[in-house]
Structure formats: C-alpha cells, structure tokens
Short mmCIF file of C-alpha atoms in Angstrom, two decimals:
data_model
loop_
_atom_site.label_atom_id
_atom_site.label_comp_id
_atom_site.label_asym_id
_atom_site.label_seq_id
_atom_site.Cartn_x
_atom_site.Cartn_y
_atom_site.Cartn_z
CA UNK A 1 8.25 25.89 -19.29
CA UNK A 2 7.10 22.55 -18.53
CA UNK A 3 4.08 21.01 -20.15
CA UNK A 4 1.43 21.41 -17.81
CA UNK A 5 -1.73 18.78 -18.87
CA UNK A 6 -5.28 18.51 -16.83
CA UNK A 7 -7.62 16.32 -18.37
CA UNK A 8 -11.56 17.02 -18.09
CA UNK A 9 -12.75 14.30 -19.97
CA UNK A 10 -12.39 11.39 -22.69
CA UNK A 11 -13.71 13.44 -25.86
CA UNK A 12 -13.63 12.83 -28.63
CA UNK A 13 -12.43 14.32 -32.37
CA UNK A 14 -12.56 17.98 -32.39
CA UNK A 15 -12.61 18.39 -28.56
CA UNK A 16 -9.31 18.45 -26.65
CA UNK A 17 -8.36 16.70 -23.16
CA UNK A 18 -6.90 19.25 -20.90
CA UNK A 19 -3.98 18.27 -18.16
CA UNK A 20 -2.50 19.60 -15.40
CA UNK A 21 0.49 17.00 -14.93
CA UNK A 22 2.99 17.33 -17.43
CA UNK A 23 2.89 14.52 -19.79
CA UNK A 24 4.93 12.53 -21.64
CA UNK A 25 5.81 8.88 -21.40
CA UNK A 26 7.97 5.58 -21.66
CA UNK A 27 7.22 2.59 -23.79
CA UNK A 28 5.17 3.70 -26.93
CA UNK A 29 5.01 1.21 -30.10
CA UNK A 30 7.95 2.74 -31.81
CA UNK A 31 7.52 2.84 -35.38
CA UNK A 32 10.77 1.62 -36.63
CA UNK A 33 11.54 -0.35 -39.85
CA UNK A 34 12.72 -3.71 -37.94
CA UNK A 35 13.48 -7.03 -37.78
CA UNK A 36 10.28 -9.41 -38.33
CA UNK A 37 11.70 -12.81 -37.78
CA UNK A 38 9.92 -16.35 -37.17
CA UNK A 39 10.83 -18.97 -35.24
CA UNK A 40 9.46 -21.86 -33.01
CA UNK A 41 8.72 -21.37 -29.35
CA UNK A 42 8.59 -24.39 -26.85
CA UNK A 43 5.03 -25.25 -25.47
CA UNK A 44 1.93 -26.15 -27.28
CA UNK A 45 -1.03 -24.34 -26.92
CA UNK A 46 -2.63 -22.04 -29.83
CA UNK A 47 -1.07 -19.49 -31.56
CA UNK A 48 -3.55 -17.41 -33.05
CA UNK A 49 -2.80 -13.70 -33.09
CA UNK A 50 -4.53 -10.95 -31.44
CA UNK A 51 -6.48 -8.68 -33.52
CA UNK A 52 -8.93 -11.05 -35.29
CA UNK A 53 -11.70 -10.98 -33.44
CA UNK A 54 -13.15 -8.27 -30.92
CA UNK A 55 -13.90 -9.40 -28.13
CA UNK A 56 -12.72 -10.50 -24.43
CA UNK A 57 -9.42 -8.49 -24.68
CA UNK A 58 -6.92 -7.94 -21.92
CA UNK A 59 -3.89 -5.52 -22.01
CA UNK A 60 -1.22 -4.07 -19.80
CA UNK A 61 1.09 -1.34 -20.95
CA UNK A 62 1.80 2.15 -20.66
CA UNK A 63 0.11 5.45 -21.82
CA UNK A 64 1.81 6.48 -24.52
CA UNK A 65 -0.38 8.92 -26.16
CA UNK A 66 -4.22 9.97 -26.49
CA UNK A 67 -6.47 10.13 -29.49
CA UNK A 68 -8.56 7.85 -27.99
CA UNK A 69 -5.53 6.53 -25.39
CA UNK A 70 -2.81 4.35 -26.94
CA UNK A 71 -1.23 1.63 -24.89
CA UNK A 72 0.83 -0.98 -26.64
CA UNK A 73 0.53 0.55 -29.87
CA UNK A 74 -3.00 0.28 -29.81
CA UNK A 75 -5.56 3.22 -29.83
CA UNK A 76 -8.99 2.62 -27.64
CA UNK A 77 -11.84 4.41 -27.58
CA UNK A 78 -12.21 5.36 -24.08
CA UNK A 79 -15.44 7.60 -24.25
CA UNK A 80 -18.09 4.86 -22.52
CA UNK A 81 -15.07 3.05 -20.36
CA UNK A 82 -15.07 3.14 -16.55
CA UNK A 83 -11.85 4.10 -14.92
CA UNK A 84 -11.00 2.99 -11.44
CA UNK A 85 -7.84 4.17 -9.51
CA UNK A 86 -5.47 1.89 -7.49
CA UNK A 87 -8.04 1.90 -4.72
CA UNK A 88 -10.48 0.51 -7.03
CA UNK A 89 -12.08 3.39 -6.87
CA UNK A 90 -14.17 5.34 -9.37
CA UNK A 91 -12.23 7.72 -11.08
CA UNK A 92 -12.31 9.50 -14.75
CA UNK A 93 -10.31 10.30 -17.86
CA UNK A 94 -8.95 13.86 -15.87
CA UNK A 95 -6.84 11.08 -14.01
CA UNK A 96 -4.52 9.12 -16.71
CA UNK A 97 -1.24 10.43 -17.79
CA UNK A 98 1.31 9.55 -20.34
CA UNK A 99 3.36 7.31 -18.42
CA UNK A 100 0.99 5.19 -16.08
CA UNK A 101 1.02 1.60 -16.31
CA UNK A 102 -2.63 0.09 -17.04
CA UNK A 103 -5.13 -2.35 -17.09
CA UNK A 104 -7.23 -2.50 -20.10
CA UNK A 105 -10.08 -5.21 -20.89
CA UNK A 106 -12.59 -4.23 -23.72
CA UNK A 107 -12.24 -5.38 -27.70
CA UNK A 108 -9.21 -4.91 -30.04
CA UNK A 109 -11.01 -4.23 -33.95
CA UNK A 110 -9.59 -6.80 -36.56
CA UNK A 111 -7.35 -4.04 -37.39
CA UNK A 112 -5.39 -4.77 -34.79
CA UNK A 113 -4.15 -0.92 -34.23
CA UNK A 114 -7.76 0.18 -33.05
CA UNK A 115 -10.04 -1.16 -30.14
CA UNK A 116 -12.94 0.22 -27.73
CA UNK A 117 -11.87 0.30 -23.66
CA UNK A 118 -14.79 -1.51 -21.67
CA UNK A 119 -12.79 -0.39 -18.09
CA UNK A 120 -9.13 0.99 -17.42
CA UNK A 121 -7.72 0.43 -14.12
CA UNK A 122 -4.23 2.69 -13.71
CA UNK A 123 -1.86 2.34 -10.45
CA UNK A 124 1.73 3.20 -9.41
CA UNK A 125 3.85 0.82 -8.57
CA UNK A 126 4.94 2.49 -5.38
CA UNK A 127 4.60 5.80 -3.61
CA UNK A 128 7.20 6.97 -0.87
CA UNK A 129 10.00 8.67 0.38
CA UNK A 130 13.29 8.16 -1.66
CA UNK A 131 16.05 7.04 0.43
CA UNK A 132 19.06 7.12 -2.16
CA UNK A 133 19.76 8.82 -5.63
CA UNK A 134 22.72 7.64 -7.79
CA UNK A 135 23.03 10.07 -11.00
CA UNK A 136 25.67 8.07 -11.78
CA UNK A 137 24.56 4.79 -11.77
CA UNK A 138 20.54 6.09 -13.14
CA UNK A 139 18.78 4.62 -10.16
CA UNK A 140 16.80 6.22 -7.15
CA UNK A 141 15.94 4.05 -4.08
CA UNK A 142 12.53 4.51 -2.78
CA UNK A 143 11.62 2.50 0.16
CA UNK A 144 14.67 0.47 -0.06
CA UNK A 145 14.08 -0.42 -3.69
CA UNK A 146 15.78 0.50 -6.71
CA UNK A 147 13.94 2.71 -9.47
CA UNK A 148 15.92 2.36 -12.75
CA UNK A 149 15.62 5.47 -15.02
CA UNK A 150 15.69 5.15 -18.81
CA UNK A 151 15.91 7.85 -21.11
CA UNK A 152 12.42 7.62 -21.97
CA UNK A 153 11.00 7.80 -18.03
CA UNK A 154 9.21 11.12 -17.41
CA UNK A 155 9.24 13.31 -14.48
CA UNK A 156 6.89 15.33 -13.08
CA UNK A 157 7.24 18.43 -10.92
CA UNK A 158 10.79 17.71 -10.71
CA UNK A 159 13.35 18.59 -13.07
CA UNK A 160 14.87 14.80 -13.31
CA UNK A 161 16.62 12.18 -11.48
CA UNK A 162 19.48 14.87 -10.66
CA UNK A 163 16.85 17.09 -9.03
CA UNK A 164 15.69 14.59 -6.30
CA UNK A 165 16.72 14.64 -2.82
CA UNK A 166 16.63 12.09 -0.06
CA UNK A 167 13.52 12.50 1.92
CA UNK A 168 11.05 13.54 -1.24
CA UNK A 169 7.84 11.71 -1.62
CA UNK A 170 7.41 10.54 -5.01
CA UNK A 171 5.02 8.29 -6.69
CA UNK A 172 6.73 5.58 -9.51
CA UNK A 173 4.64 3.97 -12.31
CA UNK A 174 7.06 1.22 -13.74
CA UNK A 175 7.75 -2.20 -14.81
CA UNK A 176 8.99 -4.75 -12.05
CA UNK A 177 11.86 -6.17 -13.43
CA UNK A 178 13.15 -9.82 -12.11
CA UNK A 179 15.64 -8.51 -9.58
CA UNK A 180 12.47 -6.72 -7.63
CA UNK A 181 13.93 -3.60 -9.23
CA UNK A 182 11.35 -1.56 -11.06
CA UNK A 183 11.35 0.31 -14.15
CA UNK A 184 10.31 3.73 -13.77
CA UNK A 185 7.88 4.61 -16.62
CA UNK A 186 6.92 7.77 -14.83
CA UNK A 187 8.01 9.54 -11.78
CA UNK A 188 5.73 12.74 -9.95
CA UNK A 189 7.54 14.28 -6.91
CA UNK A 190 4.81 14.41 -5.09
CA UNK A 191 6.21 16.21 -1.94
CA UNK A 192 9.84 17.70 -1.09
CA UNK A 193 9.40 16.18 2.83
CA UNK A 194 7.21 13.53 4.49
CA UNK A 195 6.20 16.28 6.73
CA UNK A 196 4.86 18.32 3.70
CA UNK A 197 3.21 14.79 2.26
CA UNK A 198 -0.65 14.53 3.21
CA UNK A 199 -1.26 11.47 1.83
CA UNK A 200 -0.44 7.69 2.30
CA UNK A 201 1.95 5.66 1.25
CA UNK A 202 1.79 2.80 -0.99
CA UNK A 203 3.42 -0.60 -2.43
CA UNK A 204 2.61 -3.17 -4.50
CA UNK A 205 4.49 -6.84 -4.60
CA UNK A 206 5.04 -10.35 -3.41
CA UNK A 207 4.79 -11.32 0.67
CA UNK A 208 7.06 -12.90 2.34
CA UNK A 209 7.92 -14.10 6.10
CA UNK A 210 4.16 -13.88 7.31
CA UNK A 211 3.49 -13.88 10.79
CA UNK A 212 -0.30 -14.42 11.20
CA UNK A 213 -1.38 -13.21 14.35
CA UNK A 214 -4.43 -11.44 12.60
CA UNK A 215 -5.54 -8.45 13.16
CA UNK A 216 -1.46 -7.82 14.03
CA UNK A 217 -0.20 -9.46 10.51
CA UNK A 218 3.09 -8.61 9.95
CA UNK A 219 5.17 -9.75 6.75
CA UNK A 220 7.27 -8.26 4.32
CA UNK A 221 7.03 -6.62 0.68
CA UNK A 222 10.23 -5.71 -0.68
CA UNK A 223 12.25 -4.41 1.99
CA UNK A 224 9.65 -2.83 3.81
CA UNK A 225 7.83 -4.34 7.05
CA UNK A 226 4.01 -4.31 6.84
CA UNK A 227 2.49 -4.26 10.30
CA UNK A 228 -1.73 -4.61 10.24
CA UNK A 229 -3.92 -4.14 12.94
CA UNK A 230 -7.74 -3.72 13.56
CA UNK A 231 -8.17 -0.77 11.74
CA UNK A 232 -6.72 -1.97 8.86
CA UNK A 233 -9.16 -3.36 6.08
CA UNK A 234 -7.88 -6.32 4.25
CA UNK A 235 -9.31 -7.97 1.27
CA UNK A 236 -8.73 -11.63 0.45
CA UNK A 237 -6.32 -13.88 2.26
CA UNK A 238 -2.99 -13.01 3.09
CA UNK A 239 -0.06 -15.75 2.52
CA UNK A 240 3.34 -15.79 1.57
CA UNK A 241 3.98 -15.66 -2.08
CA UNK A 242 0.58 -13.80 -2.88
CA UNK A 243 0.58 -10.46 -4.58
CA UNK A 244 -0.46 -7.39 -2.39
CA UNK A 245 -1.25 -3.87 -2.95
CA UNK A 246 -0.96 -1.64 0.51
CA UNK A 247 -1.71 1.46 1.36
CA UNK A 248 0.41 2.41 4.39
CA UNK A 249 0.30 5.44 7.20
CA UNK A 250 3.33 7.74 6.42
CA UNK A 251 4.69 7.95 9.87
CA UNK A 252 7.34 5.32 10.38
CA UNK A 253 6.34 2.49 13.22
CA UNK A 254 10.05 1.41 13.24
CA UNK A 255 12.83 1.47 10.96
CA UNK A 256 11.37 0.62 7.50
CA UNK A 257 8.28 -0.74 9.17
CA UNK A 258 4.71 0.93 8.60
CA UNK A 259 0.70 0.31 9.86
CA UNK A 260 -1.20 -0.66 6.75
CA UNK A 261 -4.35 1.05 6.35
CA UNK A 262 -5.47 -1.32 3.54
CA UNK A 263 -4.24 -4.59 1.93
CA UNK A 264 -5.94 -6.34 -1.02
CA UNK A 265 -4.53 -9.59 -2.67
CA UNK A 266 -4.38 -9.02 -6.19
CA UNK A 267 -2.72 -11.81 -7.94
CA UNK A 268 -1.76 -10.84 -11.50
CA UNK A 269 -4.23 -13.38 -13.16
CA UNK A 270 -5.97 -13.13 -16.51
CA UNK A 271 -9.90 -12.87 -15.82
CA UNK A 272 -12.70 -15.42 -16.82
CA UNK A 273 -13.91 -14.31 -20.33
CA UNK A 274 -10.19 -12.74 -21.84
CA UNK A 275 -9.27 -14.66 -24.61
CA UNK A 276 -7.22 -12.21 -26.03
CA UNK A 277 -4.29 -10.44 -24.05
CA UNK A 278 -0.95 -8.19 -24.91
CA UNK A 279 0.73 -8.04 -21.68
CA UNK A 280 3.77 -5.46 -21.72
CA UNK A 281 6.84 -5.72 -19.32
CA UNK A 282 10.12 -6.68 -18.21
CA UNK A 283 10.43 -10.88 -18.43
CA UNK A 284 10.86 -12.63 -15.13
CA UNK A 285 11.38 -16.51 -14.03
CA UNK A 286 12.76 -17.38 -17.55
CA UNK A 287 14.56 -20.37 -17.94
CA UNK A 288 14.16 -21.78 -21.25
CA UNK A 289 12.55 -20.89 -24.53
CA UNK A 290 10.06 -24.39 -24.04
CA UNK A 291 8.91 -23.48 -20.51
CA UNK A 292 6.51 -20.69 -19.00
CA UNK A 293 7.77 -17.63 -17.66
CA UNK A 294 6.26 -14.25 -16.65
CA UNK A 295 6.00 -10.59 -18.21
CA UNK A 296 4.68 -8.27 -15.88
CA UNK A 297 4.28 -10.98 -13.63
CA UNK A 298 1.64 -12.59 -15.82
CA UNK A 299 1.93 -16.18 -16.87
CA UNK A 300 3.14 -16.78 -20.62
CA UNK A 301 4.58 -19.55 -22.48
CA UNK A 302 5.35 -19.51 -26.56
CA UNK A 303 3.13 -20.61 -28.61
CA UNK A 304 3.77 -23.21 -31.82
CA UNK A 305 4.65 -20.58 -33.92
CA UNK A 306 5.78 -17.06 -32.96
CA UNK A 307 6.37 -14.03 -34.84
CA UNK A 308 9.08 -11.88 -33.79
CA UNK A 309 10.09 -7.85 -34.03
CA UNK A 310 12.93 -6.49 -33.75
CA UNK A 311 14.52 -9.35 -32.38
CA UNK A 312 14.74 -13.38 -32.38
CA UNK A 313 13.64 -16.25 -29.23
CA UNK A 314 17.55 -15.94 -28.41
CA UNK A 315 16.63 -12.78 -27.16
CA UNK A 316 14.45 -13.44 -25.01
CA UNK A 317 15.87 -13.35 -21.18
CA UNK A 318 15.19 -11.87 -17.65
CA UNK A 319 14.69 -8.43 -17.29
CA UNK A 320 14.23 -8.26 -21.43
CA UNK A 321 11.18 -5.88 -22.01
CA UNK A 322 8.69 -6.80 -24.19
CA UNK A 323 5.09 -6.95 -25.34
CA UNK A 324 3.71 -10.12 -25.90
CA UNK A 325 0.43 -11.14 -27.94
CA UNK A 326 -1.92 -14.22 -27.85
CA UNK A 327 -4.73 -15.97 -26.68
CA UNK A 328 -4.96 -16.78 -22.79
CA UNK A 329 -5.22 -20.78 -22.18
CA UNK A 330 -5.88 -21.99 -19.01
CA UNK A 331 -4.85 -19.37 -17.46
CA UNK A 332 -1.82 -18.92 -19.42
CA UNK A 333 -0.97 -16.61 -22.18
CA UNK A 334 0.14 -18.47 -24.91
CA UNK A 335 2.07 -15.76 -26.90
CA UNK A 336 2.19 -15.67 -30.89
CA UNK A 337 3.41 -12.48 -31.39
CA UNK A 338 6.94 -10.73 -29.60
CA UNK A 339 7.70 -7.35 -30.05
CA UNK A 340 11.21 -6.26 -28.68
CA UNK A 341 10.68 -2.25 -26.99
CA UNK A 342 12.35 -0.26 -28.66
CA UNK A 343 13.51 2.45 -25.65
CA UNK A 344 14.95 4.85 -27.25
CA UNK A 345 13.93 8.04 -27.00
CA UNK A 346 14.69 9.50 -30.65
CA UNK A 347 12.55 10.29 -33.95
CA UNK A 348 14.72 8.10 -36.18
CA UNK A 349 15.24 9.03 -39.78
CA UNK A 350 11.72 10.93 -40.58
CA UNK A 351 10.48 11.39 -36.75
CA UNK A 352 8.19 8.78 -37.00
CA UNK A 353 9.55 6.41 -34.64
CA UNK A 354 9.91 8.72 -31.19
CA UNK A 355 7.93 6.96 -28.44
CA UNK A 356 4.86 9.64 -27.94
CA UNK A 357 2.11 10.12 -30.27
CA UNK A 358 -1.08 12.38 -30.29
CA UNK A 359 -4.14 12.38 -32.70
CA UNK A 360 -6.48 15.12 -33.15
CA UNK A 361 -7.39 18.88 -33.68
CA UNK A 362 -4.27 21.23 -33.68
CA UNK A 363 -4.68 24.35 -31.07
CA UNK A 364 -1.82 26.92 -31.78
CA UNK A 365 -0.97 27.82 -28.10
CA UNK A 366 -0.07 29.83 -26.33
CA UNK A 367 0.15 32.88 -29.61
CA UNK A 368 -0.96 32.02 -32.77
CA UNK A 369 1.81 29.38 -34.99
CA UNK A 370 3.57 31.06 -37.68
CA UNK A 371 7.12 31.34 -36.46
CA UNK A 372 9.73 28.86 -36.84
CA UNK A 373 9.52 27.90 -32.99
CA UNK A 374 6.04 27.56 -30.91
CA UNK A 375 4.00 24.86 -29.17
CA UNK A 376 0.26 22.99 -30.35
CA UNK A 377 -2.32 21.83 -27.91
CA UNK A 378 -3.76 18.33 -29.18
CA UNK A 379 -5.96 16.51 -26.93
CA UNK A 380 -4.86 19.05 -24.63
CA UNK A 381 -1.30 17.84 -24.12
CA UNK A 382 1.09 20.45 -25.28
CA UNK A 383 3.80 19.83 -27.54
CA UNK A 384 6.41 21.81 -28.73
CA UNK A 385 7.84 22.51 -32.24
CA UNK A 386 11.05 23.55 -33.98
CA UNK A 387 10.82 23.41 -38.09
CA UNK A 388 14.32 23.00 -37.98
CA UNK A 389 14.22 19.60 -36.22
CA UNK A 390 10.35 18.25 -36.97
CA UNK A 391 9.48 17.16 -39.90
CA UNK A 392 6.31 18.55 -41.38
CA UNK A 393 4.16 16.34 -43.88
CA UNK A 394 1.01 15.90 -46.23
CA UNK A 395 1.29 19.94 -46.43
CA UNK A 396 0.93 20.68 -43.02
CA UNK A 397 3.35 24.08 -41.93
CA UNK A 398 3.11 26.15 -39.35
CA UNK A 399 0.92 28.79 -41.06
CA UNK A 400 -1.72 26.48 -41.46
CA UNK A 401 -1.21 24.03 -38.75
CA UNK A 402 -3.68 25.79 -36.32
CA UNK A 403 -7.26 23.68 -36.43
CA UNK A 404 -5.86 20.89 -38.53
CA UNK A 405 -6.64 17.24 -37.83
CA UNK A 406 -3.05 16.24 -36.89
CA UNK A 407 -0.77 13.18 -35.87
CA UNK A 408 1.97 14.41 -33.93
CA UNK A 409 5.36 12.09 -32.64
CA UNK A 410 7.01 13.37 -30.24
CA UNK A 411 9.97 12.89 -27.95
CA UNK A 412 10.77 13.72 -24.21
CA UNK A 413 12.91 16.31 -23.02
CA UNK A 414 13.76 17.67 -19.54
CA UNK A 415 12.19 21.20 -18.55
CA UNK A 416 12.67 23.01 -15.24
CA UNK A 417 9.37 21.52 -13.95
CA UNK A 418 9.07 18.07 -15.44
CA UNK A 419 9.36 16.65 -18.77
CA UNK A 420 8.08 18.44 -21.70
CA UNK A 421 7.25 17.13 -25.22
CA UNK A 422 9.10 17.63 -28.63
CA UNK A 423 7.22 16.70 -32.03
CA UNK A 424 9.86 14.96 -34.71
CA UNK A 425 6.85 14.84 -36.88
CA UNK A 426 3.51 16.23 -37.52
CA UNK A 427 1.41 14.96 -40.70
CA UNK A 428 -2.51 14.90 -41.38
CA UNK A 429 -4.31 12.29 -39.72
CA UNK A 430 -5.75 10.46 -42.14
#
C-alpha cells in the first residue's frame, strides 16, 4: 500500500503529524563518511560559516524529513512559523510534504544542525499537463519542459515515471537546472485529463520576448506563451529577464499559449536583514571558480576560504547540485561551506546515510509490531520495516519499538499508489 500522510499540525514531541499525500523525498543531508577537503575559492568577501550565530537566516532546500522539519540537514522548529503557499497565501503545517522545495528565514542555533522557522514559504515549480514521457531516457515533458527523474524523486498518486500518460496533470517540485530543465524532487499526479483537472495551471521562470501592450502582455516562460489581459492581476513590473510566477487558465488559448490569471515578479533575491543563507540547488551561469554564479538561481561567489564535502572546487560546474553555506554580502552569498548531494537513494553500510529521516514517538501501525515485517507511524508519516534489511540500534526491536522516542532513516521505494518509505535504521533519539 502506499504511504498515505495528512498533516494536522506542527506538534511537537510526543504528538504525531498526520498526512494524506504519501511522503517521501529527494535531497536529504546524507550522512555519509566523506571527503572534507579545503581549498581556495576566487572572490573576496567573508567567509564565516553558518551556524554561529542565530539570527537573520535564509535557506532553500527540500523537505526531507519532520521532527521539527529538516531541510538541508537542518531540523527547525516550526511550531510558531507562518506558512504561506505559492499564492502567498496563508496556509499551515497540514500542507508541506517530503519533497517540496522551500523557503525558510528564521535562526540556525550555534549547533548548526538545529534552528527555529520564523516563516516557510513552499511552491512547485510547475503544474500542468505532461506532453511526453521517456522511461528510457528518465525524463517527462510537462509544458514543453523536461522533468529529470532521479532515483530519489517521489511520486504521488502515481505509481512512477512509467505510470504517466500524456495528457495527466501533474504538479513538479524540483531544482531548475542550467539547461531550463528541472529536477523533479517530487511529482503528484494531480489529474489523469485536463478535463478531470479543476484547478489552474502554473509556472515559474525567466521572461522573455515581451510585448507590452498592457493589459494584453504577452511574453514567454519556457516554452509556453503567457497572454494577460484585464482580468489578470499582476504584481510588480513585468520585463524581460525578470523572474515570474503565473498562475494560468487550463483551457488552451492557442497552441502552448494560455490567459494568466495572476503574475507576480519574484526575483530570487536574498531579503534585507539575512545574513546567513544555505541555498540548495543545481549550479547555473558558472564560468570560473573566481567569478559569481548561481544555485537555485541565487547569486553566490566563493568565499576566501571554503570548506568542501564530498568533493573539491574542480567539481564544481553547471548543473552540479549542491548546498552552499555563508554569509549574504551585498546581495551576494559569499559561500564558505560546499557540500556535494549525495543522490543516492541507499542506507550505506549501517543505514544511516539513506536520504529520509524522522524524529519522534514510535506508533506501531496498522497491528501492533512484533513480527519480523510491519510499518511505524512517526510524526505521522508511515514507514515501513523489515529486520532483515534495517538495522535496529541502542536496544530498540520490534517488541519494544511501539511508544519509543525514535530516529528513523529511511529510503524510497515505489508502491502501487506513490512512493512509500523503507527504514535502513531505527535507533533512540537521543
């Protein structure tokens, strides 16, 4: 069965989040014994790490766990943040999945691991009909753009990649990599026709060949044709080369050419008051190791002295994903820290390097644990269990795993529904 996961709220120890998507996620901080090597970086600037102070922080990563939420290897207490959806509107906890690419500003602890969420902002990168799938070649085309899929993307309500038809809706949270392909992180079929689809469509990216005749704008994002008029609402000012997310009326105007309903410029800037940022992503616009380039599409440049994980600067190119760490200088993050991702989608050695990870109170569900096979709830996500492939530690078994504090790994695997999650390890959280 697939994991089925509906959150209520962000609680916190004992209490569990409950979900109805299935969860499960890309890019976690994989806890692998790597390579930590130094070396210089081109461009001035500071090179402080992140981590040692508290305040003014700004990340962008994926879910890739809860106990508070974890993105970028970092777990923040969620309980007083407000959440806002890719409308900017007011949303809650019940709404964020394993999987979605984020926002985050709030306070990283000097611990560098822990951190308290001040807002969270989630959004897809695109939501539409798919136009192409290639099995072969790991890629569906939605709207005329090309969805990579790793071994760590998860799908929901859909079986995976070879399950998907031409003419489903789905929705894509991903990494844009410097091609203008993206990086699926997550992918919910959201519809097996347009017809069946109530909702609207949506894209996020760069404009291009503007003709301003407002209220009838029409330009370009990607290969589809945006076409305003006076019902659409538009925030900031439209010009080529700015970022835009649009919301778009399903029905087709003319071949790949839609009515927005809503535009908003949203260039991918680092707000007054962040001095501290980990920005996560595939690198774009890299050229060489002294010059500033993008991750995410946010501005970076290496700092004086850089730290690298599994990896050196000579591996540092286009379409490389990475998280980078720093302090944000004029605008600019100037990174002191590069980790390397790590996608794979395996335990390693002991299990405690898979990409998914859940703290908190186990639930033995659905019949009581005791077998050599069964499933926990923690934080409401459900994860299975197989003693003869997870590793059980700090004298945790099954027979006493039910209401133990817990810190379960876990990898992704495919299920008839969606993706479903597999603990390598389970321990005490201490």
């Amino acid at each position: 069965m697939p994991t089925k996961l509906h959150p209520v709220s962000s609680q916190r120890d004992d209490t569990t989040r409950s979900w109805w998507t299935p969860a499960a996620s890309l890019l976690a901080a994989v806890l692998v014994t790597t390579l930590v090597a130094c070396g210089g970086g081109g461009g001035g600037g500071s090179s402080a790490g992140v981590g040692t102070g508290g305040t003014g922080s700004f990340a962008v990563g994926t879910i890739s766990g809860f106990g508070s939420i974890i993105v970028n290897g970092v777990r923040y207490d969620d309980s007083s943040a407000s959440i806002v959806d890719d409308d900017d509107s007011s949303s809650s906890s019940s709404s964020l999945a394993i999987g979605q690419v984020v926002e985050i500003r709030g306070s990283v602890n000097s611990d560098g691991v822990t951190g308290k969420a001040s807002s969270i902002a989630y959004y897809a990168a695109l939501k539409g009909p798919v136009t192409a799938v290639n099995v072969g070649a790991g890629t569906v085309t939605v709207f005329g753009q090309v969805v990579n899929v790793t071994a760590t993307t998860l799908f929901t309500e859909v079986s995976g990649l070879a399950a998907l038809a031409v003419g489903n809706v789905v929705e894509v949270y991903g990494l844009p990599a410097a091609g203008g392909a993206i990086t699926a992180t997550r992918i919910e079929r959201e519809a097996t026709s347009i017809a069946a689809f109530s909702g609207d469509f949506r894209i996020r990216g760069l404009v291009s060949g503007l003709v301003a005749t407002s209220p009838g704008q029409r330009f370009s994002v990607g290969s589809v044709t945006v076409q305003t008029d006076n019902a659409t609402q538009i925030e900031g000012t439209v010009a080529n080369g700015v970022f835009v997310r649009v919301r778009l009326d399903k029905t087709a105007i003319a071949a790949d050419t839609y009515t927005a309903k809503r535009v908003k410029v949203k260039n991918r800037v680092y707000e007054s008051g962040v001095n501290k940022a980990e920005v996560q992503g595939l690198i774009s616009e890299y050229t060489l190791p002294s010059a500033e380039f993008k991750v995410n599409g946010y501005a970076v440049r290496l700092g004086t002295s850089v730290t690298y994980e599994r990896g050196a600067v000579g591996n540092l190119a286009n379409d490389v994903r990475i998280e980078a760490k720093g302090v944000v200088t004029n605008g600019v993050l100037v990174i002191s820290k590069v980790e390397f991702d790590d996608e794979s989608n395996a335990g390693g050695s002991d299990g405690s390097s898979a990409p998914f990870e859940f703290r908190g109170v186990a639930t033995c569900s659905p019949t009581p644990c005791g077998s050599p096979t069964g499933s926990i709830l923690v934080r409401g996500v459900t994860v299975q269990y197989n003693t003869a492939t997870t590793r059980f530690d700090d004298g945790v078994t099954t027979a006493n795993l039910n209401g133990a504090r817990v810190e379960v790994k876990a990898i992704a695997q495919s299920g008839s529904g969606g993706t479903t999650l597999l603990a390598t390890r389970i321990e005490l959280d201490n």
